């Protein structure tokens, strides 16, 4: 299974910029799209977007104005930046491998708390 | 966006029961559908992709069917370990969207 590593938790104030990283198993970094998915407390899953090793991206239009996905090939790392966060952005943020080969892999998730 | 609607939102069943969860798409997605199981405090785990293909290692009591706009996830004989929330996700077009989830409780 492809390994993905995420940091444990982030605490932000409203209007700040969220920065998350996901370190991907180097053997597979160039093989897949890497997705970002979030889950507010007690709620369902929301797809944020995806990026591949070449920097090709697809975004959820509902978040596109505030989200930027990027890659650092030297570190086998994908990153998410979300500007102007609000309380509604609180939740667990996951990075996950695409399903092109019928196998999934997920990071352990980063708990993001936005509070004044 | 394609809207995915799951039903029921909550389901209570007994060990050994046959359980069915439905996912409806607001427009045809062919068989571009996946089902996930999510246990409390954990990331989702893929069960089925392509609407009906069981991921390797997933117990055979899980099965998926459907195409177009209506899909079902069936657990043929419910086990205590199946306590979880189940999510569907469409991959037909961007943005990929999820159903709201079905929480499965064991009686």
mmCIF file of N, CA and C in Angstrom, chain A residues 1 33 35 37 39 43-47 50 58-62 94 99 101-104 106-109, chain B residues 1 34 36 38 41-49 55-56 87 89 91 94-101:
data_model
loop_
_atom_site.group_PDB
_atom_site.id
_atom_site.type_symbol
_atom_site.label_atom_id
_atom_site.label_comp_id
_atom_site.label_asym_id
_atom_site.label_seq_id
_atom_site.Cartn_x
_atom_site.Cartn_y
_atom_site.Cartn_z
ATOM 1 N N UNK A 1 0.842 -1.181 0.000
ATOM 2 C CA UNK A 1 0.000 0.000 0.000
ATOM 3 C C UNK A 1 0.887 1.243 0.000
ATOM 4 N N UNK A 33 -2.625 10.707 -9.410
ATOM 5 C CA UNK A 33 -3.104 11.980 -8.911
ATOM 6 C C UNK A 33 -3.275 11.865 -7.397
ATOM 7 N N UNK A 35 -5.209 13.403 -4.166
ATOM 8 C CA UNK A 35 -6.444 14.110 -3.861
ATOM 9 C C UNK A 35 -6.405 14.716 -2.466
ATOM 10 N N UNK A 37 -9.248 15.795 0.425
ATOM 11 C CA UNK A 37 -10.641 15.584 0.802
ATOM 12 C C UNK A 37 -10.779 16.044 2.244
ATOM 13 N N UNK A 39 -13.458 16.666 5.844
ATOM 14 C CA UNK A 39 -14.650 16.177 6.528
ATOM 15 C C UNK A 39 -14.898 17.028 7.770
ATOM 16 N N UNK A 43 -19.850 15.256 9.871
ATOM 17 C CA UNK A 43 -20.481 15.424 8.561
ATOM 18 C C UNK A 43 -19.820 14.538 7.509
ATOM 19 N N UNK A 44 -20.267 14.706 6.265
ATOM 20 C CA UNK A 44 -19.780 13.886 5.174
ATOM 21 C C UNK A 44 -18.476 14.397 4.584
ATOM 22 N N UNK A 45 -18.063 13.739 3.519
ATOM 23 C CA UNK A 45 -16.781 14.025 2.868
ATOM 24 C C UNK A 45 -16.971 15.031 1.737
ATOM 25 N N UNK A 46 -15.993 15.898 1.568
ATOM 26 C CA UNK A 46 -16.012 16.885 0.486
ATOM 27 C C UNK A 46 -14.686 16.814 -0.272
ATOM 28 N N UNK A 47 -14.774 16.651 -1.576
ATOM 29 C CA UNK A 47 -13.583 16.616 -2.420
ATOM 30 C C UNK A 47 -13.113 18.043 -2.680
ATOM 31 N N UNK A 50 -7.358 17.805 -6.776
ATOM 32 C CA UNK A 50 -6.303 16.822 -6.994
ATOM 33 C C UNK A 50 -5.173 17.437 -7.795
ATOM 34 N N UNK A 58 -6.991 19.755 -10.682
ATOM 35 C CA UNK A 58 -8.428 19.883 -10.842
ATOM 36 C C UNK A 58 -8.977 20.300 -9.481
ATOM 37 N N UNK A 59 -9.823 21.321 -9.478
ATOM 38 C CA UNK A 59 -10.333 21.864 -8.226
ATOM 39 C C UNK A 59 -11.850 21.750 -8.144
ATOM 40 N N UNK A 60 -12.348 21.717 -6.914
ATOM 41 C CA UNK A 60 -13.768 21.881 -6.684
ATOM 42 C C UNK A 60 -14.082 23.374 -6.862
ATOM 43 N N UNK A 61 -14.967 23.708 -7.791
ATOM 44 C CA UNK A 61 -15.262 25.131 -8.029
ATOM 45 C C UNK A 61 -15.722 25.870 -6.779
ATOM 46 N N UNK A 62 -16.335 25.152 -5.855
ATOM 47 C CA UNK A 62 -16.839 25.818 -4.641
ATOM 48 C C UNK A 62 -15.706 26.326 -3.760
ATOM 49 N N UNK A 94 -7.795 15.181 4.553
ATOM 50 C CA UNK A 94 -7.074 13.985 4.138
ATOM 51 C C UNK A 94 -6.413 14.201 2.781
ATOM 52 N N UNK A 99 -7.896 6.396 -7.588
ATOM 53 C CA UNK A 99 -8.345 5.004 -7.629
ATOM 54 C C UNK A 99 -8.109 4.341 -8.982
ATOM 55 N N UNK A 101 -6.114 2.362 -10.164
ATOM 56 C CA UNK A 101 -5.775 0.934 -10.181
ATOM 57 C C UNK A 101 -6.620 0.136 -9.202
ATOM 58 N N UNK A 102 -7.703 0.719 -8.710
ATOM 59 C CA UNK A 102 -8.590 -0.004 -7.824
ATOM 60 C C UNK A 102 -8.090 -0.145 -6.398
ATOM 61 N N UNK A 103 -7.053 0.582 -6.068
ATOM 62 C CA UNK A 103 -6.521 0.562 -4.709
ATOM 63 C C UNK A 103 -6.515 1.984 -4.160
ATOM 64 N N UNK A 104 -6.890 2.122 -2.907
ATOM 65 C CA UNK A 104 -6.842 3.440 -2.290
ATOM 66 C C UNK A 104 -5.758 3.481 -1.220
ATOM 67 N N UNK A 106 -4.729 6.433 1.970
ATOM 68 C CA UNK A 106 -5.086 7.682 2.619
ATOM 69 C C UNK A 106 -4.029 8.059 3.647
ATOM 70 N N UNK A 107 -3.813 9.360 3.797
ATOM 71 C CA UNK A 107 -3.063 9.823 4.948
ATOM 72 C C UNK A 107 -3.912 9.659 6.196
ATOM 73 N N UNK A 108 -3.316 9.878 7.323
ATOM 74 C CA UNK A 108 -4.051 9.699 8.573
ATOM 75 C C UNK A 108 -4.961 10.881 8.870
ATOM 76 N N UNK A 109 -4.803 11.939 8.079
ATOM 77 C CA UNK A 109 -5.639 13.117 8.251
ATOM 78 C C UNK A 109 -5.007 14.142 9.174
ATOM 79 N N UNK B 1 -22.626 20.595 -10.802
ATOM 80 C CA UNK B 1 -22.089 19.468 -10.035
ATOM 81 C C UNK B 1 -23.099 18.327 -10.014
ATOM 82 N N UNK B 34 -17.725 4.678 -6.471
ATOM 83 C CA UNK B 34 -17.005 3.924 -5.443
ATOM 84 C C UNK B 34 -17.788 3.965 -4.141
ATOM 85 N N UNK B 36 -17.142 3.482 0.096
ATOM 86 C CA UNK B 36 -16.154 3.465 1.162
ATOM 87 C C UNK B 36 -16.823 3.102 2.481
ATOM 88 N N UNK B 38 -16.126 3.851 6.553
ATOM 89 C CA UNK B 38 -15.351 4.691 7.461
ATOM 90 C C UNK B 38 -15.728 4.390 8.898
ATOM 91 N N UNK B 41 -13.112 7.910 13.733
ATOM 92 C CA UNK B 41 -11.747 8.378 13.941
ATOM 93 C C UNK B 41 -10.741 7.891 12.924
ATOM 94 N N UNK B 42 -11.217 7.229 11.869
ATOM 95 C CA UNK B 42 -10.315 6.675 10.858
ATOM 96 C C UNK B 42 -10.607 7.261 9.487
ATOM 97 N N UNK B 43 -9.629 7.149 8.589
ATOM 98 C CA UNK B 43 -9.860 7.524 7.199
ATOM 99 C C UNK B 43 -10.783 6.500 6.536
ATOM 100 N N UNK B 44 -11.488 6.923 5.495
ATOM 101 C CA UNK B 44 -12.310 5.964 4.749
ATOM 102 C C UNK B 44 -11.461 4.852 4.154
ATOM 103 N N UNK B 45 -12.113 3.733 3.894
ATOM 104 C CA UNK B 45 -11.453 2.577 3.304
ATOM 105 C C UNK B 45 -12.293 2.119 2.113
ATOM 106 N N UNK B 46 -11.657 2.012 0.957
ATOM 107 C CA UNK B 46 -12.374 1.620 -0.255
ATOM 108 C C UNK B 46 -12.906 0.203 -0.136
ATOM 109 N N UNK B 47 -14.163 0.019 -0.512
ATOM 110 C CA UNK B 47 -14.764 -1.309 -0.564
ATOM 111 C C UNK B 47 -14.949 -1.769 -2.013
ATOM 112 N N UNK B 48 -15.515 -0.880 -2.816
ATOM 113 C CA UNK B 48 -15.956 -1.222 -4.166
ATOM 114 C C UNK B 48 -15.655 -0.041 -5.088
ATOM 115 N N UNK B 49 -15.196 -0.351 -6.304
ATOM 116 C CA UNK B 49 -15.009 0.677 -7.318
ATOM 117 C C UNK B 49 -15.618 0.181 -8.625
ATOM 118 N N UNK B 55 -12.789 -4.387 -4.040
ATOM 119 C CA UNK B 55 -11.351 -4.179 -3.827
ATOM 120 C C UNK B 55 -10.744 -5.458 -3.248
ATOM 121 N N UNK B 56 -9.522 -5.764 -3.649
ATOM 122 C CA UNK B 56 -8.824 -6.932 -3.142
ATOM 123 C C UNK B 56 -8.766 -6.923 -1.613
ATOM 124 N N UNK B 87 -19.972 5.600 2.564
ATOM 125 C CA UNK B 87 -20.049 6.748 1.661
ATOM 126 C C UNK B 87 -19.959 6.275 0.212
ATOM 127 N N UNK B 89 -19.129 7.768 -3.770
ATOM 128 C CA UNK B 89 -18.445 8.871 -4.461
ATOM 129 C C UNK B 89 -18.500 8.636 -5.966
ATOM 130 N N UNK B 91 -17.089 9.457 -9.796
ATOM 131 C CA UNK B 91 -15.868 9.853 -10.497
ATOM 132 C C UNK B 91 -16.153 10.128 -11.969
ATOM 133 N N UNK B 94 -15.838 16.191 -12.866
ATOM 134 C CA UNK B 94 -15.402 17.086 -11.800
ATOM 135 C C UNK B 94 -16.502 18.102 -11.492
ATOM 136 N N UNK B 95 -16.641 18.502 -10.227
ATOM 137 C CA UNK B 95 -15.900 17.988 -9.069
ATOM 138 C C UNK B 95 -16.434 16.632 -8.623
ATOM 139 N N UNK B 96 -15.527 15.760 -8.238
ATOM 140 C CA UNK B 96 -15.958 14.487 -7.674
ATOM 141 C C UNK B 96 -16.797 14.776 -6.426
ATOM 142 N N UNK B 97 -17.897 14.094 -6.289
ATOM 143 C CA UNK B 97 -18.797 14.382 -5.176
ATOM 144 C C UNK B 97 -19.158 13.119 -4.424
ATOM 145 N N UNK B 98 -19.430 13.300 -3.132
ATOM 146 C CA UNK B 98 -19.791 12.214 -2.235
ATOM 147 C C UNK B 98 -21.272 12.302 -1.871
ATOM 148 N N UNK B 99 -21.850 11.161 -1.526
ATOM 149 C CA UNK B 99 -23.115 11.170 -0.836
ATOM 150 C C UNK B 99 -22.904 11.655 0.596
ATOM 151 N N UNK B 100 -24.003 11.859 1.305
ATOM 152 C CA UNK B 100 -23.903 12.423 2.657
ATOM 153 C C UNK B 100 -23.536 11.380 3.701
ATOM 154 N N UNK B 101 -23.487 10.130 3.306
ATOM 155 C CA UNK B 101 -23.112 9.065 4.230
ATOM 156 C C UNK B 101 -24.300 8.341 4.825
#
